[in-house]
Coordinates of C-alpha atoms and ligand atoms in Angstrom, one line a residue:
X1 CA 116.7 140.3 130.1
X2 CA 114.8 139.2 127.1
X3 CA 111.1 139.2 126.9
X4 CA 110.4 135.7 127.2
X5 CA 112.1 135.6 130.6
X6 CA 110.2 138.4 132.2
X7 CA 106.8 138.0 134.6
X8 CA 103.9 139.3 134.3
X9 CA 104.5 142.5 136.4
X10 CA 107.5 143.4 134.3
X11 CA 105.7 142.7 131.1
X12 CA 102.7 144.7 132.7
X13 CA 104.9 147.7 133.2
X14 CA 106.6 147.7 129.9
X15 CA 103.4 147.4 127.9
X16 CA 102.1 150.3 129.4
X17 CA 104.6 152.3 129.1
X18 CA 104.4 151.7 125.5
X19 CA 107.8 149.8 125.2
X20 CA 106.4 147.0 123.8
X21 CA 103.4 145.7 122.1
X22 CA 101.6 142.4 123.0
X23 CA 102.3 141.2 119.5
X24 CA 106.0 141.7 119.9
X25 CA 105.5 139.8 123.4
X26 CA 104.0 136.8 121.8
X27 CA 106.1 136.5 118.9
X28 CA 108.7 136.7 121.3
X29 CA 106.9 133.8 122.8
X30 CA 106.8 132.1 120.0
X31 CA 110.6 132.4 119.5
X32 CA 111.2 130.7 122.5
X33 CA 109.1 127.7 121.9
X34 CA 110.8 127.1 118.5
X35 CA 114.3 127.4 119.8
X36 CA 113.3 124.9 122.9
X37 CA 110.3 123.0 122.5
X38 CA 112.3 120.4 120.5
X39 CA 113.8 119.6 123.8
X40 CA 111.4 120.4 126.4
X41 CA 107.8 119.3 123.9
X42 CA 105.4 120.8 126.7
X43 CA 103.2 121.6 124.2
X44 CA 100.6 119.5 123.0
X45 CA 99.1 122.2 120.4
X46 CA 100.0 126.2 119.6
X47 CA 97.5 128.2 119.3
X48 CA 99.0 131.5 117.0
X49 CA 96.3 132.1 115.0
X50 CA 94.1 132.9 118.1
X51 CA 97.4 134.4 120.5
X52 CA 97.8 137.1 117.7
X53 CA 93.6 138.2 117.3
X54 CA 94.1 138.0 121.0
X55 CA 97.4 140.2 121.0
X56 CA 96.2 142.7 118.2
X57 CA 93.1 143.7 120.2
X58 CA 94.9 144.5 123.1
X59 CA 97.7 146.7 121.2
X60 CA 94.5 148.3 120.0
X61 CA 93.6 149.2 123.1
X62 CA 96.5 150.7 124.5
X63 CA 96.7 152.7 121.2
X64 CA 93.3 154.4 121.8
X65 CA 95.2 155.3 125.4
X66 CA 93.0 153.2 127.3
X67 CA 94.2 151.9 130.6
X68 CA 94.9 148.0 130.4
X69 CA 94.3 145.3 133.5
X70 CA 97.6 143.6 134.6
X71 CA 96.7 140.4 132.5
X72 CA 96.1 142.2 129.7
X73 CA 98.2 141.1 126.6
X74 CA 100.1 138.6 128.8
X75 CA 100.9 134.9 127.4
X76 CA 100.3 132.3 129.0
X77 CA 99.7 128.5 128.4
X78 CA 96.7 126.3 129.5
X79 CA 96.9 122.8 130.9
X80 CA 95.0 120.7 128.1
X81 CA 92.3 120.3 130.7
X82 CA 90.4 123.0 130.7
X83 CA 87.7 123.3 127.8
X84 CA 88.4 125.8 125.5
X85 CA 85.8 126.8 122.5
X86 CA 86.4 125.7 119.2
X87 CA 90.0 124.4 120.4
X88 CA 90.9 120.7 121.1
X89 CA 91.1 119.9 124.2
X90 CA 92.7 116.4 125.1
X91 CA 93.1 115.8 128.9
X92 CA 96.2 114.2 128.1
X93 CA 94.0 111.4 126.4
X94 CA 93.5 109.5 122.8
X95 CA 90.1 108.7 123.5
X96 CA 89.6 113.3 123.6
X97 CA 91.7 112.9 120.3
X98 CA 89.4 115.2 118.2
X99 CA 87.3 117.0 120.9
X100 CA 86.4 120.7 120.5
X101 CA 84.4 122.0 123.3
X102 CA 81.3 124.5 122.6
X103 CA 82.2 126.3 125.0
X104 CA 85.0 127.7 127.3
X105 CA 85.9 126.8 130.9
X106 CA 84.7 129.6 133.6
X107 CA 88.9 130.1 134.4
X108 CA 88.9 130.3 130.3
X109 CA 86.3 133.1 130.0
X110 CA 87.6 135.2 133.3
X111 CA 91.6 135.2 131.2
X112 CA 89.6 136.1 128.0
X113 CA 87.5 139.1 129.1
X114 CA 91.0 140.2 130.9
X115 CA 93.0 140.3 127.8
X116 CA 94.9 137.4 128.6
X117 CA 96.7 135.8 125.6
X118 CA 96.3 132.1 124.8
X119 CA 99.5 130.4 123.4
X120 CA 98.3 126.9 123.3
X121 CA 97.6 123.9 125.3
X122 CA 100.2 122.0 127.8
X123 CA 101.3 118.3 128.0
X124 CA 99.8 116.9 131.0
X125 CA 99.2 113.0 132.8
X126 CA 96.5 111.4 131.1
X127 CA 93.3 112.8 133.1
X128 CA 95.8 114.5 135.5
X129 CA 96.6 111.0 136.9
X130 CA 99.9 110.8 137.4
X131 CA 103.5 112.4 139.1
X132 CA 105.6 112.8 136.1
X133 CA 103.5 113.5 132.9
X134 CA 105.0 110.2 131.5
X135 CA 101.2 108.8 131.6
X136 CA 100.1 111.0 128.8
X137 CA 98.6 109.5 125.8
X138 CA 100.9 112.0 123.3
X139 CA 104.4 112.5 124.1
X140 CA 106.8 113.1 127.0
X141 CA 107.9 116.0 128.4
X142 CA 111.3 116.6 130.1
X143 CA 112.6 118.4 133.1
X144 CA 113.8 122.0 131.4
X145 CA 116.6 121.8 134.7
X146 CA 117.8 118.0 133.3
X147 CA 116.5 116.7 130.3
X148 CA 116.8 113.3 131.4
X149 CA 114.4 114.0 134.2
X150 CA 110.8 114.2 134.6
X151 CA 108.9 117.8 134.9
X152 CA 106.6 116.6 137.6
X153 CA 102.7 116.0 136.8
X154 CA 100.0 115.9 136.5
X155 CA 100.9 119.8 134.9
X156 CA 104.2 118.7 134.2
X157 CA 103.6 120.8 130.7
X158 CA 102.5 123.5 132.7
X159 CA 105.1 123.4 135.1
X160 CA 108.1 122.9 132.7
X161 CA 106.9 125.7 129.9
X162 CA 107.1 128.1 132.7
X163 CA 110.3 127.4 134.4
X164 CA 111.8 127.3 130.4
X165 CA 110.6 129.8 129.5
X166 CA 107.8 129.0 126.8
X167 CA 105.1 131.4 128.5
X168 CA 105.1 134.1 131.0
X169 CA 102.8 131.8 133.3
X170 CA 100.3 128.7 133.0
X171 CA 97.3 127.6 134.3
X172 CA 97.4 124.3 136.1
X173 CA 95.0 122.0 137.9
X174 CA 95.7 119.9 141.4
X175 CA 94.0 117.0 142.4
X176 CA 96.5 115.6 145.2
X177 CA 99.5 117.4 144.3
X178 CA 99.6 118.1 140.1
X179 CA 100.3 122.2 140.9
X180 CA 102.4 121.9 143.4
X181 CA 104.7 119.0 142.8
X182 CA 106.0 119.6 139.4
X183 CA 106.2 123.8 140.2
X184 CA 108.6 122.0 143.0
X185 CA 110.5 119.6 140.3
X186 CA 110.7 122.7 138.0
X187 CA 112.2 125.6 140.2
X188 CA 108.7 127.6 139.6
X189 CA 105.8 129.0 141.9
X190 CA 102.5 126.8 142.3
X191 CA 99.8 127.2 144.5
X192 CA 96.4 124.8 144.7
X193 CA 93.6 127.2 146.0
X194 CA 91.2 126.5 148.5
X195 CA 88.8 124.4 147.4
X196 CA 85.5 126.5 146.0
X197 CA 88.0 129.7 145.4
X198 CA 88.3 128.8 141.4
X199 CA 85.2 127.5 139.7
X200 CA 85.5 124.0 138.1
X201 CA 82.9 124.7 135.3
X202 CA 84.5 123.2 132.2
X203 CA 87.2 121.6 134.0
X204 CA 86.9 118.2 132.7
X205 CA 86.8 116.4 136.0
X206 CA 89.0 113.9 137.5
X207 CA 88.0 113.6 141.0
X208 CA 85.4 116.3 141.5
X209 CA 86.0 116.6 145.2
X210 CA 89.3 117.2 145.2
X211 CA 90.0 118.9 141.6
X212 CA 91.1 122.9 142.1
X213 CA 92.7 124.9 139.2
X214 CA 95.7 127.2 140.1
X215 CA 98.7 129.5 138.5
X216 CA 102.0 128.4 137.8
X217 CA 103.9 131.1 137.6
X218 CA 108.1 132.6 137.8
X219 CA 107.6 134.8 140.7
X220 CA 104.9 135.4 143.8
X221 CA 103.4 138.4 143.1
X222 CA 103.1 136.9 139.6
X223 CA 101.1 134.1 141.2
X224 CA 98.8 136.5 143.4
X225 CA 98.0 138.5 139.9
X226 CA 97.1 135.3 138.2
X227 CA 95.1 133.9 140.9
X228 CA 92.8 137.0 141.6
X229 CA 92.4 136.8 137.8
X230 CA 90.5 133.2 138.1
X231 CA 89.1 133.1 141.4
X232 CA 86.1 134.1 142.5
X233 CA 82.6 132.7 142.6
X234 CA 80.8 130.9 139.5
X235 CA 76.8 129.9 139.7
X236 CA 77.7 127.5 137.4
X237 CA 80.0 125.0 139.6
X238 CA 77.7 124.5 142.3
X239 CA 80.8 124.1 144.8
X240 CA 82.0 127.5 144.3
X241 CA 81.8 130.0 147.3
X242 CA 80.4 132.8 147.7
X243 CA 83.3 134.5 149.3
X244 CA 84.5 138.0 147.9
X245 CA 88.1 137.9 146.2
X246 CA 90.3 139.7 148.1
X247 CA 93.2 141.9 146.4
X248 CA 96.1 139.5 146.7
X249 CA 98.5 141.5 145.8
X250 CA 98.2 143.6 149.4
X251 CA 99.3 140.7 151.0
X252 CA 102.5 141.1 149.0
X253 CA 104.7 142.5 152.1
X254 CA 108.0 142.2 153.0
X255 CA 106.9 141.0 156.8
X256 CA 106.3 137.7 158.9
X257 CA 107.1 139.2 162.0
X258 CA 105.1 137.2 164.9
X259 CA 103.3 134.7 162.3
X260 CA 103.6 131.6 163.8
X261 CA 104.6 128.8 161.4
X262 CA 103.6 124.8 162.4
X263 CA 106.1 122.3 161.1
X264 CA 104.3 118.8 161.5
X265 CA 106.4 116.1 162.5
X266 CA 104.7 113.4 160.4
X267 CA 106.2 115.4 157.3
X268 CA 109.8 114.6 157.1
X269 CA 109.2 110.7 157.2
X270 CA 111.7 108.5 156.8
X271 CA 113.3 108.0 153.2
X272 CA 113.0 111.5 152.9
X273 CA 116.0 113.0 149.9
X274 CA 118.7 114.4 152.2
X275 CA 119.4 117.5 150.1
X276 CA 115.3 117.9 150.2
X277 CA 115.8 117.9 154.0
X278 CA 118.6 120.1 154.2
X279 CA 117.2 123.0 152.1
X280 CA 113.6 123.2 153.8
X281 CA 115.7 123.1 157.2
X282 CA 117.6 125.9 156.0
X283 CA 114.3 127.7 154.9
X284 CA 112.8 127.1 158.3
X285 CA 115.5 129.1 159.2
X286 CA 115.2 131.9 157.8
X287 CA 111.3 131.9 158.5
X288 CA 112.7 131.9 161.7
X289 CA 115.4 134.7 161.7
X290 CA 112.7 136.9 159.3
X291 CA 110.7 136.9 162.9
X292 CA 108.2 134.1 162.3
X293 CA 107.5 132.1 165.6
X294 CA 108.3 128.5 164.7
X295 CA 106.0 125.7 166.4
X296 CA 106.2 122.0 166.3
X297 CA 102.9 120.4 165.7
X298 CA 101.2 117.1 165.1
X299 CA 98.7 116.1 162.1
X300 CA 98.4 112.6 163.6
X301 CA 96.4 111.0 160.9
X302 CA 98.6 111.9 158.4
X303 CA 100.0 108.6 157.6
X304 CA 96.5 106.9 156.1
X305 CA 96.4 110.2 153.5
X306 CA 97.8 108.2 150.3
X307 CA 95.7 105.3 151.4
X308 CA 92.4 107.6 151.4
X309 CA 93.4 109.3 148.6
X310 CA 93.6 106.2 146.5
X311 CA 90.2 105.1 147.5
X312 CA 88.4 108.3 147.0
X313 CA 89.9 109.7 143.5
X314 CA 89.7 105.8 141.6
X315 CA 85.9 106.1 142.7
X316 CA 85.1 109.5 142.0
X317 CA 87.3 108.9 138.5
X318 CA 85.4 105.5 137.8
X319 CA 82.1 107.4 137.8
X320 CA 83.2 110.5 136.1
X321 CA 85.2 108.6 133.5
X322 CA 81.8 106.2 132.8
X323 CA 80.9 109.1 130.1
X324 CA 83.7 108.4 127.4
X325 CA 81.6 106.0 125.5
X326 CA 82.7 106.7 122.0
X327 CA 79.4 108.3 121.2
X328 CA 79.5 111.9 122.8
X329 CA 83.5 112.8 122.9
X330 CA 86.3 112.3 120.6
X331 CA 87.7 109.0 119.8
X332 CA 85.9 106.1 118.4
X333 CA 87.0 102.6 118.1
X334 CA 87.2 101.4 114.4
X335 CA 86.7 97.3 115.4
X336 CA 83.2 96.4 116.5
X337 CA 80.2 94.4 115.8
X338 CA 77.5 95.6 118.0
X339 CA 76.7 98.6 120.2
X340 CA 78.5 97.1 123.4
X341 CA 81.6 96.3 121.8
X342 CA 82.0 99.6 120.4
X343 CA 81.9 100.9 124.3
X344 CA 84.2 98.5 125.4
X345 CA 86.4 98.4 122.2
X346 CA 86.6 102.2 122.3
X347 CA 87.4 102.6 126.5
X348 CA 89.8 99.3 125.4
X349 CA 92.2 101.5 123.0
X350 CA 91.7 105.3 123.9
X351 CA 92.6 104.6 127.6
X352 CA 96.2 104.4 129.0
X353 CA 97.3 101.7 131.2
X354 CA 97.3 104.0 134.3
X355 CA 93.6 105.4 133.5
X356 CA 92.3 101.7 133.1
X357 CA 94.0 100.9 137.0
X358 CA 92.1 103.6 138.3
X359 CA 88.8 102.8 136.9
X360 CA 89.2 98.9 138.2
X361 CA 90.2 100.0 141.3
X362 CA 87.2 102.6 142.1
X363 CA 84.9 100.4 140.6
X364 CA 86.2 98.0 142.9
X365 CA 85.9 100.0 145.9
X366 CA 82.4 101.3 145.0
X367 CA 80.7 97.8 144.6
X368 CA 78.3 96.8 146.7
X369 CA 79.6 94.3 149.5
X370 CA 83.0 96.3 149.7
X371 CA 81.4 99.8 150.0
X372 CA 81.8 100.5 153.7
X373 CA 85.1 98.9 153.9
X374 CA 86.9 101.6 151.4
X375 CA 85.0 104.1 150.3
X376 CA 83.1 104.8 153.4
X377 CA 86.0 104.3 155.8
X378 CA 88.1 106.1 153.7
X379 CA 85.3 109.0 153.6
X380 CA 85.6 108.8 157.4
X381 CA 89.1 109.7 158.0
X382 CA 89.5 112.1 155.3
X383 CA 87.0 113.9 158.2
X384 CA 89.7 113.0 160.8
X385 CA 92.6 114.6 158.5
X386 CA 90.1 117.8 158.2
X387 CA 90.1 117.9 162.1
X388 CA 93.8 117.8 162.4
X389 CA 94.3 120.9 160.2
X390 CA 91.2 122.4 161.7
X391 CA 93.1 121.9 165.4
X392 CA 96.3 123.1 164.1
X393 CA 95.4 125.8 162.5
X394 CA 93.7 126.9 166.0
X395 CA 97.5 127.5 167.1
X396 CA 99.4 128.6 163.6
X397 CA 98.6 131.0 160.9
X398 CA 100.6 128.5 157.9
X399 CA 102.2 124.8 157.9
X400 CA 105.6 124.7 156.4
X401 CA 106.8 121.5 154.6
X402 CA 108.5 120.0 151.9
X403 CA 106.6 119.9 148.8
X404 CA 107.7 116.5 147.7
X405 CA 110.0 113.9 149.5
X406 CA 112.5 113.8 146.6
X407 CA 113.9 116.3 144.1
X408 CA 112.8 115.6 140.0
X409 CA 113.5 111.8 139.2
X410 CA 114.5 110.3 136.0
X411 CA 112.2 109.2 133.2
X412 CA 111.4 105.8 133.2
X413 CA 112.5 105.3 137.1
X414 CA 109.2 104.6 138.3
X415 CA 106.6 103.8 135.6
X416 CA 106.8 100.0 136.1
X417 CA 106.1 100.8 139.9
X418 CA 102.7 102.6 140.5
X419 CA 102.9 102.5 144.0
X420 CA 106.3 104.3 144.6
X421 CA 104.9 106.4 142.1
X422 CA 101.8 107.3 144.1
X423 CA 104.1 108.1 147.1
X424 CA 105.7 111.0 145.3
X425 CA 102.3 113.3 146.2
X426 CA 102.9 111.9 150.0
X427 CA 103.2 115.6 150.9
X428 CA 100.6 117.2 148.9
X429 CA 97.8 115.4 149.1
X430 CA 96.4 115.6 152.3
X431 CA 96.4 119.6 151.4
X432 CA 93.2 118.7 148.5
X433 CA 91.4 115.8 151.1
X434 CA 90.9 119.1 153.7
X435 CA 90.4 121.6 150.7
X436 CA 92.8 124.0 152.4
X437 CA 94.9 126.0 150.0
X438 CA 99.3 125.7 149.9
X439 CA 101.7 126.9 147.8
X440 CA 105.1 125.7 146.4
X441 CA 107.9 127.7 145.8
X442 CA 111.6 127.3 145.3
X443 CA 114.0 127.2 148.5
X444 CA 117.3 125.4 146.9
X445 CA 118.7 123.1 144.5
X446 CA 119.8 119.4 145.0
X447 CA 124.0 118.5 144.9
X448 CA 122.9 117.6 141.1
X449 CA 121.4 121.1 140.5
X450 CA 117.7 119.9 140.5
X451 CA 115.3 122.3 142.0
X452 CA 113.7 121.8 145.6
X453 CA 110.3 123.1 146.6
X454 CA 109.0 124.7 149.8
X455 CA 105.1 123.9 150.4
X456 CA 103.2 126.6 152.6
X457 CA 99.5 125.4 153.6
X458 CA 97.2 128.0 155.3
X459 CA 93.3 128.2 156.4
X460 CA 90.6 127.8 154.0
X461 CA 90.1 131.4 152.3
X462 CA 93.4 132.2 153.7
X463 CA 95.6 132.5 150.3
X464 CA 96.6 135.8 151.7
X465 CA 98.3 134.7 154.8
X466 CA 100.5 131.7 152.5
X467 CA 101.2 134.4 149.9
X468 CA 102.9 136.9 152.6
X469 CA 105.3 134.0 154.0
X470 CA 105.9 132.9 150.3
X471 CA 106.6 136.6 149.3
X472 CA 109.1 137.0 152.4
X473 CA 110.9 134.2 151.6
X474 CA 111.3 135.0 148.2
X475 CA 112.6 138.2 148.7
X476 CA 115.1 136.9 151.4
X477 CA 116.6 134.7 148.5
X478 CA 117.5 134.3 144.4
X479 CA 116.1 130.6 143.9
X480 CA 113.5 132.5 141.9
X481 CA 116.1 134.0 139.6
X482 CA 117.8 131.0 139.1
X483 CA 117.6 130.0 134.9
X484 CA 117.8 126.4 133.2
X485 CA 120.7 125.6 131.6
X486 CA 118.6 125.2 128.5
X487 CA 119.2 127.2 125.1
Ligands
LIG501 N1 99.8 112.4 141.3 C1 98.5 112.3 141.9 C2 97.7 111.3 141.1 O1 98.2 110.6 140.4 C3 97.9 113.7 141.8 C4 97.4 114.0 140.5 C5 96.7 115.4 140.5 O2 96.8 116.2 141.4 N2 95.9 115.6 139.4 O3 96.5 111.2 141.3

């Protein structure tokens, strides 16, 4: 294997053995992106200049014989979310165009201080809203499995640089499914943490409540490595917890014997892909045959989750998005007379159509007169989808299900149609409105040779638990090995 196709415990081992150096990793890297970026474009800005200090200070180390962490002199990408000093960061939006943070995100600073190397910023859906990345304000990025397809999104960059090969592993963010569904379209691992695990602090927010960052990454135990690398609590994002990080990687074992596993009926709903159907059966399965006790349950309120979801993410994005004025970030429109014009002239041109939706909507839903119709009813039964996990989760350790009802679709199939758009996170998102962690990770390929995505949901707190079944089921099978046909 070459090195851009290794993980980050392979490229662990073979940098401390001394058989490579982290510069030869990331101009290996590098490589890579040049040969394929042209095709995939999942970057939105390379970072060299910085990925070599970065690389030369760990080859340093390891020649003064000191003993390096496994993150140390990896390279990874970073969803353009996530602040990073002196570096644009975009959020997938013209009206960042220009914006260089003073300061790094906590997730930022915790991959720094570990030697992690930086190889640039990802493509993602403008302010994470979105299913298939085609929202950003900059370019689109394509499906490394089918070129004509989209990657996923929100971290459709994220997802797609990882499963071609363009970094070892990424850093993603999910709001109601931007991890886990495009890891799923991709062929890759994902996993949203519990909400509180990973500290938002320079995260720029989307909908606060619901916002968690998370690895994308080739492999499981490459996913427990890079998750114990950002968790952990931060006085600086108030909804962090205080909860000590557990070693992940113990939980890496080879054994499900008498975990019992819910399937929820409410999950494989009607107009559900066959081949999506067929390959989380068959992973049931083998759950089953590995000596997990499968159970039948019911999350009754299930069907009213996209409906919540809309209501609460629009309203918390109206109010966090209020702060792009034109005066304190980025973009600035060149058209105006007075001081309000420049606001509305500015919002006007550096927002995409989908961004603008959202901001009507939860201003909508936030006014006064319509208040306790949406947002307060909709605040009500996101309580009511917490209970049904809480009650199932009294009689299973994890809840197996699809991660998204179809397999990647094509670009351009669904822009014109928000709504069917909005159903592709059907899945997913009550996962975020009960802050409960899940994973997605790849159980079989479509008849067109598109990859399909097992989600695993467990406790709050309970990565561990989802990170054993994951582990089993991945080394029960070979959809993990499985390459793009891109060169
Ligand atoms: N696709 C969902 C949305 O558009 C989820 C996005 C996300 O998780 N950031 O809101």
């Amino acid at each position: 294997m070459t090195i851009h196709e290794l993980t980050i415990h392979q490229l662990h081992d073979l940098l401390a053995k001394k058989e490579v150096t982290a510069r030869e990793v990331t101009e290996a890297l590098y490589n890579r992106i040049r040969v394929v970026e042209g095709q995939v474009q999942a970057y939105l800005m390379l970072t060299e200049e910085e990925a070599y200090r970065q690389a030369d200070a760990v080859d340093q180390k390891i020649r003064r014989g000191e003993a390096i962490g496994e993150l140390e002199g990896i390279p990874i990408g970073l969803k353009d979310i996530l602040c990073t000093e002196g570096i644009q960061t975009t959020c997938g939006s013209k009206i960042l165009k220009g914006y260089i943070p003073f300061y790094d995100a906590t997730v930022i600073k915790k991959l720094k201080e570990k030697g992690t190397i930086f190889l640039g910023k990802l493509n993602m859906d403008e302010f994470a809203m979105g299913s298939s990345t085609e929202n950003s304000g900059f370019q689109i990025t394509r499906n490394p499995w089918d070129l004509k397809c989209i990657p996923g999104g929100s971290s459709g960059g994220s997802a797609a640089a990882v499963a071609a090969d363009e970094c070892i592993a990424a850093v993603g963010t999910d709001t109601g499914g931007s991890i886990r569904q495009p890891a799923s379209c991709c062929g890759v691992v994902g996993l949203k943490p519990t909400y509180g695990r990973v500290s938002r602090y320079g995260l720029i927010a989307f909908a606060s409540s619901l916002d968690q960052v998370g690895p994308i990454t080739k492999d499981v135990e490459d996913c427990a490595i890079l998750l114990g690398g950002i968790s952990g609590f931060d006085p600086m994002d108030s909804t962090s917890v205080n909860i000590e990080v557990p070693d992940y990687k113990s939980f890496l074992i080879k054994n499900i014997k008498g975990i019992r596993i819910g399937i929820p009926k409410e999950y494989f709903i009607e107009g559900m892909d066959e081949d999506v159907e067929k390959s989380v059966q068959g992973a049931i399965d083998l759950l089953s045959q590995s000596g997990a006790e499968i159970r039948s349950i019911s999350l009754p309120h299930t069907p009213y989750a996209v409906a919540v979801y809309y209501i609460l993410c629009t309203a918390e994005a109206s109010s966090n998005l209020a702060r792009y004025d034109g005066v304190k970030y980025g973009f600035r429109s060149n058209h105006y007379d007075d001081l309000l014009e420049m606001y509305s002239r500015t919002r006007a041109e550096g927002f995409g159509k989908e961004v603008k939706r959202r901001i009507i909507l939860g201003t909508y839903v936030l006014s006064a007169g319509y208040y306790d119709a949406y947002y307060r009813k909709a605040s009500q039964v996101r309580t009511l989808m917490r209970e049904d996990f809480r009650k199932a989760f009294e009689e299973v350790e994890v809840i197996v299900t699809p991660t998204a009802p179809t397999p990647a679709f094509q670009i351009g199939e669904k822009v014109e149609d928000p709504l069917q758009m909005y159903l592709s996170d059907i899945l997913t998102i009550p996962v975020n409105l009960a802050g409960i962690p899940a994973l997605s990770l790849p159980c079989g390929f479509s008849r067109k040779g598109l990859p399909i995505g097992l989600q695993i949901m467990g406790k709050h707190f309970d990565e561990g638990t989802v990170l054993r079944v994951a582990y089993t089921f991945e080394q029960s099978t070979d959809y993990h090995l499985k390459k793009p046909p891109i060169t």
